[in-house]
Every structure is written in structure tokens, then in C-alpha cells.
Coordinates of C-alpha atoms in Angstrom, one line a residue:
M251 CA 105.1 99.1 65.6
N252 CA 106.7 101.2 68.6
E253 CA 109.2 98.7 69.9
K254 CA 109.7 100.3 73.3
L255 CA 105.9 100.4 73.9
F256 CA 105.5 96.9 72.6
Y257 CA 108.2 95.6 75.1
L258 CA 106.5 97.5 78.0
K259 CA 103.1 95.8 77.1
C260 CA 105.0 92.4 77.1
T261 CA 106.2 93.3 80.6
F262 CA 102.7 94.0 81.8
V263 CA 101.6 90.7 80.3
G264 CA 104.3 88.9 82.2
I265 CA 103.4 90.5 85.5
L266 CA 99.6 90.2 85.1
T267 CA 100.0 86.6 84.0
G268 CA 102.2 85.9 86.8
I269 CA 99.7 87.2 89.3
I270 CA 96.9 85.1 87.9
V271 CA 98.7 82.0 87.5
I272 CA 100.4 82.2 90.8
T273 CA 97.0 82.7 92.4
Y274 CA 95.7 79.6 90.6
R275 CA 98.6 77.6 91.9
V276 CA 98.4 78.7 95.3
L277 CA 94.5 78.1 95.3
L278 CA 95.1 74.5 94.0
D279 CA 97.8 73.7 96.6
K280 CA 95.6 74.7 99.4
I281 CA 92.7 72.9 97.9
N282 CA 94.6 69.7 97.4
L283 CA 95.8 69.8 101.1
W284 CA 92.2 70.3 102.1
R285 CA 91.0 67.3 100.0
K286 CA 93.5 65.0 101.3
D287 CA 92.7 65.8 105.0
F288 CA 88.8 65.7 104.1
F289 CA 88.9 62.3 102.6
Q290 CA 91.3 60.8 105.3
N291 CA 88.9 61.9 107.9
L292 CA 85.8 60.7 106.0
K293 CA 87.3 57.2 106.1
L294 CA 87.4 57.4 109.8
D295 CA 84.0 58.9 110.4
I296 CA 81.2 59.6 107.8
T297 CA 78.5 61.9 109.0
F298 CA 75.1 63.0 107.6
N299 CA 76.5 66.5 107.2
D300 CA 79.5 65.1 105.1
M301 CA 77.3 63.3 102.8
L302 CA 75.0 66.2 102.4
G303 CA 78.0 68.5 101.9
I304 CA 79.3 66.0 99.1
V305 CA 75.8 65.9 97.4
I306 CA 75.6 69.7 97.3
F307 CA 79.2 69.9 95.9
I308 CA 78.4 67.4 93.2
I309 CA 75.1 69.3 92.1
L310 CA 76.5 72.8 92.4
S311 CA 80.0 72.0 90.7
S312 CA 78.3 70.0 87.9
C313 CA 75.9 72.7 87.1
F314 CA 78.5 75.3 87.0
L315 CA 80.9 73.5 84.7
G316 CA 78.1 72.3 82.6
Y317 CA 76.9 76.1 82.2
I318 CA 80.4 77.4 81.4
T319 CA 81.4 74.8 79.0
K320 CA 78.1 75.1 77.1
K321 CA 77.5 78.9 77.1
Y322 CA 81.2 79.6 76.8
P323 CA 82.8 76.7 74.9
M324 CA 86.3 78.2 75.0
T325 CA 86.6 77.3 78.6
R326 CA 86.4 73.4 77.6
G327 CA 89.4 71.3 77.9
G328 CA 92.9 72.6 78.2
G329 CA 92.4 75.7 76.1
V330 CA 95.8 75.3 74.2
G331 CA 93.8 74.4 71.0
F332 CA 91.9 77.7 71.2
V333 CA 95.0 79.7 71.8
K334 CA 96.7 78.0 68.7
A335 CA 93.4 78.5 66.7
D336 CA 93.5 82.3 67.6
V337 CA 97.2 82.8 66.6
E338 CA 96.5 80.9 63.3
D339 CA 93.4 83.1 62.6
N340 CA 90.8 80.3 62.8
I341 CA 89.0 82.1 65.6
D342 CA 89.3 85.5 67.1
F343 CA 89.5 86.2 70.8
S344 CA 87.1 89.1 71.7
S345 CA 88.0 92.8 71.4
S346 CA 85.9 93.5 74.4
N347 CA 87.9 93.5 77.6
K348 CA 84.6 92.8 79.6
V349 CA 84.2 89.5 77.7
V350 CA 88.0 88.7 78.0
L351 CA 87.9 89.2 81.8
R352 CA 84.7 87.2 82.2
D353 CA 86.4 84.3 80.4
I354 CA 89.5 84.7 82.5
L355 CA 87.4 84.3 85.6
Y356 CA 85.3 81.3 84.4
R357 CA 88.4 79.6 83.2
L358 CA 90.1 80.1 86.5
I359 CA 87.2 79.1 88.7
G360 CA 86.3 76.3 86.1
A361 CA 89.8 74.7 86.4
V362 CA 90.0 75.1 90.1
T363 CA 86.4 73.4 90.5
A364 CA 87.5 70.5 88.2
L365 CA 90.6 69.6 90.1
S366 CA 88.8 70.2 93.4
S367 CA 86.5 67.4 92.4
G368 CA 89.3 65.0 92.1
L369 CA 89.4 64.7 88.2
S370 CA 92.7 63.8 86.8
F371 CA 93.9 67.2 85.1
G372 CA 97.2 69.1 84.9
I373 CA 97.5 72.9 85.6
E374 CA 99.3 73.9 82.4
G375 CA 96.3 74.0 79.9
P376 CA 94.3 76.7 81.9
A377 CA 97.6 78.5 82.8
I378 CA 98.4 78.7 79.1
E379 CA 94.8 80.2 78.2
L380 CA 94.8 82.5 81.1
G381 CA 98.2 84.0 80.0
A382 CA 96.8 84.2 76.5
E383 CA 93.7 85.9 77.5
T384 CA 95.7 88.3 79.4
G385 CA 97.7 89.1 76.6
Q386 CA 94.6 89.8 74.6
A387 CA 93.3 92.1 77.4
I388 CA 96.5 94.2 77.2
G389 CA 96.2 94.4 73.6
N390 CA 92.5 95.4 73.8
A391 CA 93.3 98.0 76.5
S392 CA 96.3 99.6 74.4
N393 CA 94.4 99.5 71.1
S394 CA 97.0 97.4 69.5
Q395 CA 96.9 96.3 65.9
E396 CA 95.8 92.7 65.1
K397 CA 99.3 91.4 64.4
E398 CA 100.6 92.9 67.7
K399 CA 97.6 91.3 69.6
K400 CA 98.6 88.0 68.3
Y401 CA 102.3 88.5 69.6
L402 CA 100.9 89.5 73.0
V403 CA 98.5 86.5 73.1
T404 CA 101.6 84.2 72.2
S405 CA 103.6 86.0 74.9
G406 CA 100.9 85.4 77.5
A407 CA 100.6 81.7 76.6
A408 CA 104.3 81.3 76.9
A409 CA 104.2 83.0 80.4
G410 CA 101.3 81.0 81.5
L411 CA 103.2 77.7 80.8
S412 CA 106.4 79.1 82.4
A413 CA 104.5 80.2 85.5
A414 CA 102.9 76.7 85.8
F415 CA 106.2 74.9 86.0
N416 CA 108.7 77.5 87.1
A417 CA 110.2 76.8 83.6
P418 CA 110.9 79.9 81.6
L419 CA 112.8 78.1 78.6
T420 CA 110.0 75.7 78.3
G421 CA 107.5 78.5 77.9
M422 CA 109.6 80.0 75.1
I423 CA 110.0 76.7 73.3
F424 CA 106.4 75.6 73.7
A425 CA 105.2 78.8 72.0
L426 CA 107.7 78.6 69.3
E427 CA 107.1 74.9 68.5
Q428 CA 103.4 74.5 69.2
I429 CA 101.6 78.0 68.8
M430 CA 103.5 80.0 66.2
N431 CA 103.8 79.4 62.4
N432 CA 105.7 82.3 61.4
I433 CA 108.6 83.5 63.8
S434 CA 109.8 86.9 63.8
T435 CA 112.0 89.0 66.2
P436 CA 109.1 90.8 67.9
H437 CA 107.5 87.4 68.5
I438 CA 110.6 86.0 70.1
M439 CA 111.1 89.0 72.2
A440 CA 107.5 89.1 73.4
I441 CA 107.9 85.5 74.6
F442 CA 111.4 86.3 76.0
I443 CA 110.3 89.2 78.2
S444 CA 107.0 87.7 79.4
T445 CA 108.6 84.4 80.5
T446 CA 111.5 86.1 82.1
I447 CA 109.3 88.5 84.2
V448 CA 106.9 85.7 85.2
S449 CA 109.7 83.3 86.2
G450 CA 111.1 85.8 88.5
M451 CA 107.7 85.9 90.2
T452 CA 107.3 82.3 90.6
Y453 CA 110.8 81.9 91.7
K454 CA 110.1 84.3 94.6
V455 CA 106.8 82.6 95.6
F456 CA 107.7 78.9 95.1
G457 CA 111.4 78.8 95.3
L458 CA 114.0 77.6 92.8
R459 CA 113.5 73.9 93.5
P460 CA 112.7 71.9 90.5
F461 CA 109.1 70.2 90.0
F462 CA 110.7 66.7 90.6
D463 CA 114.1 66.9 92.5
F464 CA 116.3 63.9 91.2
Q465 CA 119.9 63.3 92.2
L466 CA 121.5 61.8 89.1
L467 CA 125.0 60.7 89.3
D468 CA 125.3 58.3 86.2
V469 CA 123.9 58.4 82.8
I470 CA 123.1 55.6 80.5
R471 CA 126.2 54.2 78.9
L472 CA 126.6 54.6 75.1
Q473 CA 126.8 50.9 74.5
D474 CA 123.3 50.5 76.1
Y475 CA 121.5 53.0 74.0
Y476 CA 119.5 50.2 72.3
V477 CA 117.5 49.9 75.5
I478 CA 116.5 53.5 75.0
V479 CA 115.2 52.7 71.3
I480 CA 113.2 49.7 72.8
F481 CA 111.8 52.1 75.4
S482 CA 110.9 54.7 72.7
L483 CA 108.8 52.0 71.0
I484 CA 107.0 51.2 74.3
T485 CA 106.0 54.7 75.0
T486 CA 104.9 55.3 71.6
I487 CA 102.6 52.3 71.8
M488 CA 101.5 53.8 75.1
G489 CA 100.7 56.9 73.3
K490 CA 98.7 55.0 70.8
C491 CA 96.5 53.4 73.5
Y492 CA 96.0 56.9 74.8
F493 CA 94.4 58.0 71.6
K494 CA 92.4 54.8 71.4
L495 CA 91.1 55.2 74.9
A496 CA 90.2 58.9 74.3
S497 CA 88.1 57.9 71.3
F498 CA 86.4 55.2 73.3
F499 CA 85.4 57.5 76.2
E500 CA 84.5 60.4 73.8
N501 CA 81.9 58.1 72.1
M502 CA 80.8 56.8 75.5
N503 CA 80.1 60.4 76.8
K504 CA 78.1 61.2 73.7
R505 CA 75.8 58.3 74.4
I506 CA 74.8 59.8 78.0
K507 CA 71.5 61.3 77.3
L508 CA 71.6 64.1 79.7
P509 CA 71.2 68.0 79.4
D510 CA 74.5 69.5 78.6
I511 CA 74.3 71.7 81.8
I512 CA 74.0 68.8 84.2
K513 CA 76.2 66.4 82.1
P514 CA 79.3 66.9 84.4
I515 CA 77.4 65.2 87.3
V516 CA 78.7 61.8 85.8
P517 CA 82.4 62.6 85.9
I518 CA 82.2 64.5 89.2
T519 CA 80.3 61.8 90.9
I520 CA 83.0 59.2 89.6
A521 CA 85.8 61.6 90.8
I522 CA 84.3 61.8 94.3
F523 CA 84.0 57.8 94.5
V524 CA 87.7 57.8 93.3
S525 CA 88.9 60.3 95.7
Y526 CA 87.5 58.3 98.6
Y527 CA 88.8 54.9 97.5
F528 CA 91.9 55.6 95.5
F529 CA 92.9 59.1 96.4
Y530 CA 96.4 59.1 94.8
L531 CA 94.9 58.5 91.3
T532 CA 93.1 61.9 91.5
G533 CA 94.5 65.3 90.7
E534 CA 97.4 66.0 88.7
G535 CA 99.4 62.9 89.5
Y536 CA 102.3 64.7 91.2
I537 CA 101.7 63.1 94.5
I538 CA 101.5 59.5 93.3
A539 CA 104.5 60.1 90.8
N540 CA 106.8 61.2 93.7
K541 CA 105.5 58.3 95.8
I542 CA 106.3 55.7 93.2
I543 CA 109.6 57.4 92.2
F544 CA 111.2 57.5 95.6
N545 CA 109.9 54.3 97.0
D546 CA 110.0 50.5 96.4
F547 CA 106.9 48.7 95.0
S548 CA 106.5 45.5 93.3
L549 CA 106.1 45.2 89.5
S550 CA 102.6 43.9 89.7
Y551 CA 101.5 47.0 91.9
L552 CA 103.2 49.3 89.6
V553 CA 101.3 48.0 86.5
V554 CA 97.9 48.2 88.0
I555 CA 98.7 51.8 89.2
L556 CA 99.8 52.7 85.6
V557 CA 96.8 51.1 83.9
A558 CA 94.4 52.7 86.6
K559 CA 95.9 56.1 86.4
L560 CA 96.0 56.0 82.5
I561 CA 92.1 55.1 82.2
Y562 CA 91.1 57.7 84.8
F563 CA 93.2 60.5 83.3
V564 CA 91.9 59.8 79.7
Y565 CA 88.5 59.5 81.1
S566 CA 88.8 62.9 82.7
S567 CA 90.2 64.5 79.6
S568 CA 87.3 63.2 77.4
T569 CA 84.8 65.1 79.4
F570 CA 85.9 68.5 78.1
I571 CA 85.8 69.9 81.6
P572 CA 88.5 72.7 82.1
G573 CA 92.0 71.1 82.7
G574 CA 95.3 70.3 81.4
S575 CA 97.2 67.1 80.5
F576 CA 101.1 67.8 81.0
V577 CA 101.4 66.6 84.5
P578 CA 99.3 63.5 84.3
L579 CA 101.2 62.4 81.4
I580 CA 104.5 63.1 83.0
S581 CA 103.4 61.1 86.1
I582 CA 102.2 58.2 83.9
G583 CA 105.4 58.4 81.9
A584 CA 107.3 58.2 85.2
I585 CA 105.5 55.1 86.2
L586 CA 106.1 53.5 82.9
G587 CA 109.7 54.4 83.0
K588 CA 110.1 52.9 86.5
I589 CA 108.4 49.6 85.4
Y590 CA 110.8 49.4 82.3
G591 CA 113.9 50.2 84.6
L592 CA 113.0 47.7 87.1
V593 CA 112.6 45.0 84.4
I594 CA 115.9 45.6 82.7
V595 CA 117.7 45.9 86.0
K596 CA 116.2 42.7 87.5
F597 CA 116.0 40.4 84.5
F598 CA 119.0 41.9 82.4
N599 CA 121.5 42.9 85.1
F600 CA 121.6 46.6 84.0
P601 CA 122.9 49.1 86.6
N602 CA 120.5 50.3 89.3
E603 CA 121.0 53.8 88.3
Y604 CA 119.1 53.2 85.1
I605 CA 115.8 53.0 86.9
I606 CA 116.0 56.8 87.7
C607 CA 117.2 57.5 84.1
F608 CA 114.2 55.7 82.6
I609 CA 111.8 57.4 84.9
V610 CA 113.1 60.7 83.5
L611 CA 112.9 59.4 80.0
G612 CA 109.5 58.2 80.4
M613 CA 108.3 61.6 81.5
S614 CA 109.6 63.1 78.2
L615 CA 109.0 60.4 75.7
L616 CA 105.4 59.8 76.4
M617 CA 104.6 63.6 76.2
T618 CA 106.4 63.4 72.8
S619 CA 104.4 60.6 71.6
I620 CA 101.1 62.4 72.3
F621 CA 101.9 66.1 71.7
R622 CA 104.5 65.5 68.9
A623 CA 106.5 68.5 70.6
P624 CA 109.9 67.0 70.9
I625 CA 111.9 70.0 71.9
T626 CA 109.3 71.2 74.5
S627 CA 109.1 67.7 75.9
V628 CA 113.0 67.5 76.4
V629 CA 113.4 71.0 77.7
L630 CA 110.5 70.8 80.2
I631 CA 111.8 67.6 81.7
V632 CA 115.3 68.9 82.0
E633 CA 114.0 72.1 83.5
I634 CA 111.5 70.4 86.1
T635 CA 114.0 67.6 87.0
G636 CA 117.4 69.3 86.8
A637 CA 118.7 66.2 84.9
T638 CA 120.8 68.1 82.6
N639 CA 123.1 65.1 82.2
L640 CA 120.4 63.0 80.5
F641 CA 119.8 65.7 77.7
Y642 CA 121.4 63.5 75.0
P643 CA 119.5 60.3 75.9
L644 CA 116.4 62.3 75.9
A645 CA 117.1 63.7 72.5
I646 CA 117.8 60.4 71.0
G647 CA 114.7 58.8 72.7
T648 CA 112.7 61.6 71.3
I649 CA 113.9 61.1 67.8
F650 CA 113.0 57.6 67.8
V651 CA 109.5 58.4 69.2
M652 CA 108.9 60.8 66.6
L653 CA 109.9 58.0 64.1
F654 CA 107.7 55.5 65.6
S655 CA 104.7 57.9 65.9
S656 CA 105.0 58.7 62.1
I657 CA 105.1 55.0 61.4
L658 CA 102.0 54.4 63.4
K659 CA 100.3 57.5 61.9
M660 CA 99.6 59.2 65.1
N661 CA 98.5 62.9 64.8
P662 CA 99.5 65.5 67.5
L663 CA 96.9 65.9 70.3
Y664 CA 96.2 69.6 69.7
D665 CA 96.1 69.2 65.9
S666 CA 93.7 66.3 66.0
A667 CA 91.5 68.1 68.4
L668 CA 91.4 71.2 66.2
K669 CA 90.5 69.1 63.1
K670 CA 87.7 67.5 64.9
Y671 CA 86.1 70.8 66.4
I672 CA 87.3 73.2 63.7
G673 CA 83.7 73.4 62.3
S674 CA 82.2 74.4 65.6
I675 CA 85.1 76.6 66.5
H676 CA 84.3 79.1 63.6
N677 CA 81.0 79.5 65.5
L678 CA 82.4 80.2 68.9
K679 CA 82.2 84.0 68.6
R680 CA 81.9 85.5 72.0
K681 CA 78.9 87.3 73.1
D682 CA 79.2 90.5 75.2

């Protein structure tokens, strides 16, 4: 393998992934603003044209999502499992760039359509697959060997996650922890180059501000670390509830006797209803997380929002419509952390600063309980919050979550999904 040429290819993967994922993020930002204005105005005055437009949107978006998820199954869900399967040689991405470019387009439009409807998804899943497909396209165009293509796919996946959160280190760690089995120097360099390139591009467009901007002055005292252990158990139980709910909704969706091509009409209709009555439950959850983190609410209100957001997010995920899960889980973890922080401050006289600390801990620990990716979870939350002084409490909490998850026999989300669909994945050879 020519190292200089290989590193040049990785640079192109980073640049092209940056262009695609930045376009994806900008589109979503504009659509989210439009959605907010639309539903606010709708509550003031509903016209016949508004109702007609909603009905047309439901029909067209449902048919489109039904079509692509049935005809091109690799557009389903977050896409991370398919990237992992490709790197592990369970499936192979197409060697035809015509097919790869088609899938990039469908994945991009499908993810934007899903979030436009108001379903609760994150941006990272599609961003990871968009990056991976870009790596595959560069590999195909340059007639790379299969081993080198795997490096480029991993490089693109890491760049996609990095671009989604402005978090280059997280992109690197995620690829090493979740996607790769055998780590080598070319693999590491491929990831390093693409994430560095794409991060420079996202910083230029979105600035250097973290995803959540906390001003943390104090950290948890060493003698109070037992409350972290208790919270670790609570977040693990919440993760267990996630899997139980996911299984329930998957079985419920299977009982819906509709043709696959129009099956998304059920979740899209529900999403429109939720958008009208409970707008802040929709989308990624970034808005509601910021609203709850930086404002005062009663414990009862927070519990209701926590349960509602969890149910709606898990239902959205169970539909296999294109979308990710990081940001919704981060938001749910933040709400859980605020509830826990308020309880220990109000009833057990802990310092008020602990509320913010447990909001940050909740973000990381809930992700760990579901994805079983402890290093990724810690590094991501540190990068997107700037809470470097909470690194040690995050690490301690993560260790206990991993322990409790093992005791409760919880499988990682991506691995359990792969095991469930591995039989069908082998049949997902792409047609030109």
C-alpha cells in the first residue's frame, strides 16, 4: 500500500464527508426553524390549505420512506450497524459508485425527511453512514484493494461522527471502540486525517462553541462519590427500560398489517400530532434539553417530560426509519441527571452545583448503558460540554455502569441489532 497516496485518499474522504454532513446539518437547522414557526402559527390559525399540506406531506413522506427502507434496506435506522457489519466482512458495500452515490442520496434525503416529520432521532447515525459511504466511493474510484477500502470506510464513519458534533476526538475513539476489530497504524492514521480535516470544516461553519455550553466551577467531592455509584445504577436501569420498550414497540409494529411501502404513515401521522401538541418532544431533543438544563422546573414536570421523551424516542427508533440515537439519549440522560441532582440537593443537602454535574453525568452514563461504549461516551460528553473537570467522575460512573450492565446481562445496542438481523443482512446485496 502506497502510504502517501493512501493518506491523500483519507484527506479527500474528510473533505467530502465534511461537505455532505455540513449540508445535512445546515438543512436540518433550517427545517427545524421552519417547523417551529409552522406549528406555532398553526395553533393560532388553522386553514384548509394548512390541513391539505399536512395530509400531502404525510402521504408523500410515508411513501418515500417506505420505498427506500423496503427497496434499499441499508437506509434503515441509524446505519451504524451496517457500517460495523461491512468492516467485519458480514456484508459488503457496493463496488459500483453509481449504487453508492444513490445510497448516499437516499440516506441523506431519508434522514432529513424523518426529522422534518417530527420523529425523535439524532443526526449522528446517518452522518456516520454518509461518511462511511463516502469512504467506500473514494475506495471504488481509486481502485483500492479491499483491505484499504475497509480503512477508508472506517475513516469516513469517524469523520461523519466528528462532523455531526464538532468532536474530532470522539470520532476517532468511536471508530476504534465500536467499528474496528484489528487496530493497525494505517487504520489509526486514516481516522486521524479524516476527522482532523472535517473538524476544521465544521469549526469554520458552526464555530468553536460546544454542543452544550456549561460553565462548571466545582466538581463532586471525593467523599460524595457514592452518589455517583447510586446514579450509575439508576441510569443502567433506565437503559434496561429502553431495551424493554424497544422490544415492545418492535413487536407492536410487526402487528400493523399494512404494506411496507405505506407502513411509515403510522409513525409520520403520530409525529405530526406530537409536533402540534408537544413540539419540544420532537426532533433530536437538543432544544428541550437546553430548556430544562438552564431553567427551573418542578420535579413532577421533569418526570413527566422524561417518561414522555423516552417513550416517544424509543417508538421512533423502533420504526427503522433513517435516524440516529445519540442526541435523544443525551437529552434523556440530561433530564434524568437533573431530576437526580434536584433530589439529592433538595432532600439530602448536597451542594447546588451537583445538579449541573449530574446533568453531564446523565448524558454520558445513559449512553454507556445502551451502547456499551464507555470511552466514546466519556470523550463525547467532555467534548460537547467542555466539562473537562468532570472527566474523573465520568470515568468512575462509566465503570460502574459497565459493571451493572454486565450483571443485568444487557447487550450493546449495535451488537444486539446485528444479531437480530444478521440473517437478512447477508441478503442485502445491492442491486445496480
